């Protein structure tokens, strides 16, 4: 098995952290419980290696997994820890993920007025790293919030912005999802 191979190899704690993180990433949408297990292993190896970057990458992943499971209190515990780290050690990609997830958590808890500012904050960070695909997704999320608030004019504005980006990128799947 994979674990026997890993046990037999002379790997550093950092390498073990990375391997467990990759396995956890594989399971993210398939089985969040397995993903949490591997991300916690990744976290433990990162802590053992005293590598804060890998440690908080794992903490973020654990938070995302709990959110996927709709266990929002647990998700927020991890995401708030990660945000505190990334506020001190800027990483626009990771912080954009965190704010986007805050928006999703508020959306699923029907805290619609709180979701929009989180998605907008996520977009700010996504612009820093030129993540047009991520921006389009966040614009779509905002459009969905406005739709739920029955503010259809605002919803259309954000859907059209998202659609424009997806057309510019040639993202046929994204275009179809926006138009449906």
mmCIF file of C-alpha atoms in Angstrom:
data_model
loop_
_atom_site.group_PDB
_atom_site.id
_atom_site.type_symbol
_atom_site.label_atom_id
_atom_site.label_comp_id
_atom_site.label_asym_id
_atom_site.label_seq_id
_atom_site.Cartn_x
_atom_site.Cartn_y
_atom_site.Cartn_z
ATOM 1 C CA UNK A 1 0.000 0.000 0.000
ATOM 2 C CA UNK A 2 0.965 3.641 -0.302
ATOM 3 C CA UNK A 3 1.499 3.920 3.433
ATOM 4 C CA UNK A 4 3.947 1.003 3.476
ATOM 5 C CA UNK A 5 5.910 2.633 0.671
ATOM 6 C CA UNK A 6 5.954 5.924 2.567
ATOM 7 C CA UNK A 7 6.997 4.211 5.797
ATOM 8 C CA UNK A 8 9.894 2.475 4.044
ATOM 9 C CA UNK A 9 11.201 5.656 2.387
ATOM 10 C CA UNK A 10 13.455 8.051 4.188
ATOM 11 C CA UNK A 11 11.362 11.195 3.756
ATOM 12 C CA UNK A 12 11.674 14.461 5.592
ATOM 13 C CA UNK A 13 8.766 15.689 7.681
ATOM 14 C CA UNK A 14 8.190 18.404 5.091
ATOM 15 C CA UNK A 15 7.966 15.819 2.293
ATOM 16 C CA UNK A 16 5.524 13.785 4.394
ATOM 17 C CA UNK A 17 3.472 16.917 4.991
ATOM 18 C CA UNK A 18 3.325 17.617 1.249
ATOM 19 C CA UNK A 19 2.337 14.046 0.374
ATOM 20 C CA UNK A 20 -0.438 13.983 2.955
ATOM 21 C CA UNK A 21 -1.634 17.397 1.769
ATOM 22 C CA UNK A 22 -1.841 16.165 -1.838
ATOM 23 C CA UNK A 23 -3.797 13.093 -0.768
ATOM 24 C CA UNK A 24 -6.094 15.319 1.289
ATOM 25 C CA UNK A 25 -6.624 17.580 -1.734
ATOM 26 C CA UNK A 26 -7.614 14.557 -3.807
ATOM 27 C CA UNK A 27 -10.313 13.628 -1.293
ATOM 28 C CA UNK A 28 -11.635 17.211 -0.815
ATOM 29 C CA UNK A 29 -14.817 16.866 -2.880
ATOM 30 C CA UNK A 30 -15.004 13.069 -2.786
ATOM 31 C CA UNK A 31 -14.779 12.388 0.945
ATOM 32 C CA UNK A 32 -14.243 15.394 3.239
ATOM 33 C CA UNK A 33 -13.664 13.158 6.278
ATOM 34 C CA UNK A 34 -10.740 11.440 4.565
ATOM 35 C CA UNK A 35 -9.478 14.797 3.386
ATOM 36 C CA UNK A 36 -9.566 16.130 6.963
ATOM 37 C CA UNK A 37 -7.659 13.039 8.148
ATOM 38 C CA UNK A 38 -4.859 13.574 5.607
ATOM 39 C CA UNK A 39 -4.789 17.344 6.104
ATOM 40 C CA UNK A 40 -4.436 16.824 9.868
ATOM 41 C CA UNK A 41 -1.509 14.475 9.168
ATOM 42 C CA UNK A 42 -0.053 17.134 6.866
ATOM 43 C CA UNK A 43 -0.486 19.700 9.631
ATOM 44 C CA UNK A 44 1.281 17.484 12.184
ATOM 45 C CA UNK A 45 4.267 16.903 9.880
ATOM 46 C CA UNK A 46 4.444 20.623 9.009
ATOM 47 C CA UNK A 47 4.468 21.486 12.711
ATOM 48 C CA UNK A 48 7.154 18.886 13.329
ATOM 49 C CA UNK A 49 9.200 20.432 10.495
ATOM 50 C CA UNK A 50 8.499 23.904 11.950
ATOM 51 C CA UNK A 51 7.217 25.137 8.588
ATOM 52 C CA UNK A 52 4.481 27.710 9.182
ATOM 53 C CA UNK A 53 3.612 28.130 5.502
ATOM 54 C CA UNK A 54 2.751 24.415 5.163
ATOM 55 C CA UNK A 55 1.104 24.430 8.592
ATOM 56 C CA UNK A 56 -1.355 27.173 7.645
ATOM 57 C CA UNK A 57 -1.931 25.704 4.203
ATOM 58 C CA UNK A 58 -3.135 22.569 6.003
ATOM 59 C CA UNK A 59 -5.187 24.592 8.501
ATOM 60 C CA UNK A 60 -6.908 26.362 5.588
ATOM 61 C CA UNK A 61 -7.626 23.028 3.897
ATOM 62 C CA UNK A 62 -9.124 21.608 7.095
ATOM 63 C CA UNK A 63 -11.382 24.660 7.357
ATOM 64 C CA UNK A 64 -12.500 24.248 3.731
ATOM 65 C CA UNK A 65 -13.290 20.600 4.400
ATOM 66 C CA UNK A 66 -15.434 21.386 7.412
ATOM 67 C CA UNK A 67 -17.277 23.950 5.314
ATOM 68 C CA UNK A 68 -17.878 21.304 2.628
ATOM 69 C CA UNK A 69 -19.428 19.163 5.356
ATOM 70 C CA UNK A 70 -21.637 22.126 6.415
ATOM 71 C CA UNK A 71 -19.922 22.121 9.813
ATOM 72 C CA UNK A 72 -19.548 25.877 9.790
ATOM 73 C CA UNK A 73 -18.475 26.498 13.402
ATOM 74 C CA UNK A 74 -15.517 24.148 12.957
ATOM 75 C CA UNK A 75 -14.756 25.638 9.544
ATOM 76 C CA UNK A 76 -14.664 29.142 10.974
ATOM 77 C CA UNK A 77 -12.279 28.103 13.773
ATOM 78 C CA UNK A 78 -9.701 26.934 11.255
ATOM 79 C CA UNK A 79 -10.291 29.688 8.707
ATOM 80 C CA UNK A 80 -9.963 32.450 11.314
ATOM 81 C CA UNK A 81 -6.619 30.957 12.433
ATOM 82 C CA UNK A 82 -5.441 30.855 8.842
ATOM 83 C CA UNK A 83 -6.607 34.397 8.147
ATOM 84 C CA UNK A 84 -4.658 35.700 11.150
ATOM 85 C CA UNK A 85 -1.508 34.075 9.754
ATOM 86 C CA UNK A 86 -2.071 35.356 6.208
ATOM 87 C CA UNK A 87 -2.805 38.852 7.491
ATOM 88 C CA UNK A 88 0.770 38.829 8.856
ATOM 89 C CA UNK A 89 2.316 36.843 6.001
ATOM 90 C CA UNK A 90 0.452 38.038 2.908
ATOM 91 C CA UNK A 91 -0.580 35.414 0.400
ATOM 92 C CA UNK A 92 -3.327 36.772 -1.852
ATOM 93 C CA UNK A 93 -4.242 33.362 -3.233
ATOM 94 C CA UNK A 94 -4.858 31.837 0.197
ATOM 95 C CA UNK A 95 -6.585 34.877 1.678
ATOM 96 C CA UNK A 96 -8.896 35.080 -1.362
ATOM 97 C CA UNK A 97 -9.892 31.450 -0.743
ATOM 98 C CA UNK A 98 -10.598 32.217 2.893
ATOM 99 C CA UNK A 99 -12.785 35.242 2.168
ATOM 100 C CA UNK A 100 -14.618 33.374 -0.575
ATOM 101 C CA UNK A 101 -15.318 30.570 1.892
ATOM 102 C CA UNK A 102 -16.543 33.076 4.487
ATOM 103 C CA UNK A 103 -18.994 34.273 1.835
ATOM 104 C CA UNK A 104 -20.146 30.723 1.101
ATOM 105 C CA UNK A 105 -20.590 29.996 4.804
ATOM 106 C CA UNK A 106 -22.727 33.125 5.224
ATOM 107 C CA UNK A 107 -24.670 32.204 2.077
ATOM 108 C CA UNK A 108 -25.473 28.687 3.322
ATOM 109 C CA UNK A 109 -26.511 30.067 6.692
ATOM 110 C CA UNK A 110 -28.841 32.561 4.960
ATOM 111 C CA UNK A 111 -26.799 35.519 6.255
ATOM 112 C CA UNK A 112 -27.042 37.080 2.839
ATOM 113 C CA UNK A 113 -26.116 40.662 3.740
ATOM 114 C CA UNK A 114 -22.901 39.346 5.320
ATOM 115 C CA UNK A 115 -22.003 37.164 2.328
ATOM 116 C CA UNK A 116 -21.624 39.959 -0.232
ATOM 117 C CA UNK A 117 -18.787 41.863 1.528
ATOM 118 C CA UNK A 118 -16.860 38.584 1.902
ATOM 119 C CA UNK A 119 -17.147 37.824 -1.822
ATOM 120 C CA UNK A 120 -16.119 41.401 -2.663
ATOM 121 C CA UNK A 121 -13.075 41.116 -0.388
ATOM 122 C CA UNK A 122 -12.187 37.824 -2.075
ATOM 123 C CA UNK A 123 -12.397 39.541 -5.470
ATOM 124 C CA UNK A 124 -9.957 42.236 -4.273
ATOM 125 C CA UNK A 125 -7.339 39.597 -3.512
ATOM 126 C CA UNK A 126 -8.095 37.656 -6.707
ATOM 127 C CA UNK A 127 -7.428 40.821 -8.713
ATOM 128 C CA UNK A 128 -3.964 41.049 -7.105
ATOM 129 C CA UNK A 129 -3.056 37.648 -8.515
ATOM 130 C CA UNK A 130 -4.971 38.094 -11.796
ATOM 131 C CA UNK A 131 -7.314 35.171 -11.048
ATOM 132 C CA UNK A 132 -10.009 35.910 -13.622
ATOM 133 C CA UNK A 133 -11.644 32.497 -13.228
ATOM 134 C CA UNK A 134 -11.921 33.020 -9.467
ATOM 135 C CA UNK A 135 -13.244 36.545 -9.955
ATOM 136 C CA UNK A 136 -15.953 35.251 -12.317
ATOM 137 C CA UNK A 137 -16.988 32.610 -9.761
ATOM 138 C CA UNK A 138 -17.188 35.191 -6.970
ATOM 139 C CA UNK A 139 -19.217 37.522 -9.217
ATOM 140 C CA UNK A 140 -21.588 34.607 -9.826
ATOM 141 C CA UNK A 141 -21.833 34.020 -6.074
ATOM 142 C CA UNK A 142 -22.757 37.669 -5.538
ATOM 143 C CA UNK A 143 -25.358 37.434 -8.312
ATOM 144 C CA UNK A 144 -26.855 34.421 -6.535
ATOM 145 C CA UNK A 145 -27.036 36.309 -3.236
ATOM 146 C CA UNK A 146 -28.804 39.237 -4.895
ATOM 147 C CA UNK A 147 -31.186 36.806 -6.558
ATOM 148 C CA UNK A 148 -32.069 35.329 -3.146
ATOM 149 C CA UNK A 149 -32.569 38.852 -1.809
ATOM 150 C CA UNK A 150 -34.987 39.399 -4.740
ATOM 151 C CA UNK A 151 -32.783 42.240 -6.035
ATOM 152 C CA UNK A 152 -32.912 41.006 -9.594
ATOM 153 C CA UNK A 153 -31.426 44.136 -11.206
ATOM 154 C CA UNK A 154 -28.309 43.776 -9.052
ATOM 155 C CA UNK A 155 -28.231 40.033 -9.710
ATOM 156 C CA UNK A 156 -28.248 40.624 -13.465
ATOM 157 C CA UNK A 157 -25.432 43.159 -13.243
ATOM 158 C CA UNK A 158 -23.162 40.648 -11.497
ATOM 159 C CA UNK A 159 -24.225 37.782 -13.784
ATOM 160 C CA UNK A 160 -23.322 39.911 -16.831
ATOM 161 C CA UNK A 161 -19.961 40.844 -15.318
ATOM 162 C CA UNK A 162 -19.253 37.164 -14.661
ATOM 163 C CA UNK A 163 -20.429 36.199 -18.136
ATOM 164 C CA UNK A 164 -18.197 38.864 -19.706
ATOM 165 C CA UNK A 165 -15.125 37.482 -17.950
ATOM 166 C CA UNK A 166 -15.993 33.908 -18.884
ATOM 167 C CA UNK A 167 -16.490 34.883 -22.523
ATOM 168 C CA UNK A 168 -13.141 36.725 -22.506
ATOM 169 C CA UNK A 169 -11.485 33.582 -21.096
ATOM 170 C CA UNK A 170 -13.297 31.283 -23.523
ATOM 171 C CA UNK A 171 -14.665 29.302 -20.572
ATOM 172 C CA UNK A 172 -17.509 27.449 -22.321
ATOM 173 C CA UNK A 173 -18.591 25.525 -19.210
ATOM 174 C CA UNK A 174 -18.641 28.715 -17.154
ATOM 175 C CA UNK A 175 -20.589 30.514 -19.886
ATOM 176 C CA UNK A 176 -23.198 27.746 -19.956
ATOM 177 C CA UNK A 177 -23.544 27.814 -16.155
ATOM 178 C CA UNK A 178 -23.947 31.590 -16.129
ATOM 179 C CA UNK A 179 -26.614 31.532 -18.826
ATOM 180 C CA UNK A 180 -28.642 28.713 -17.248
#
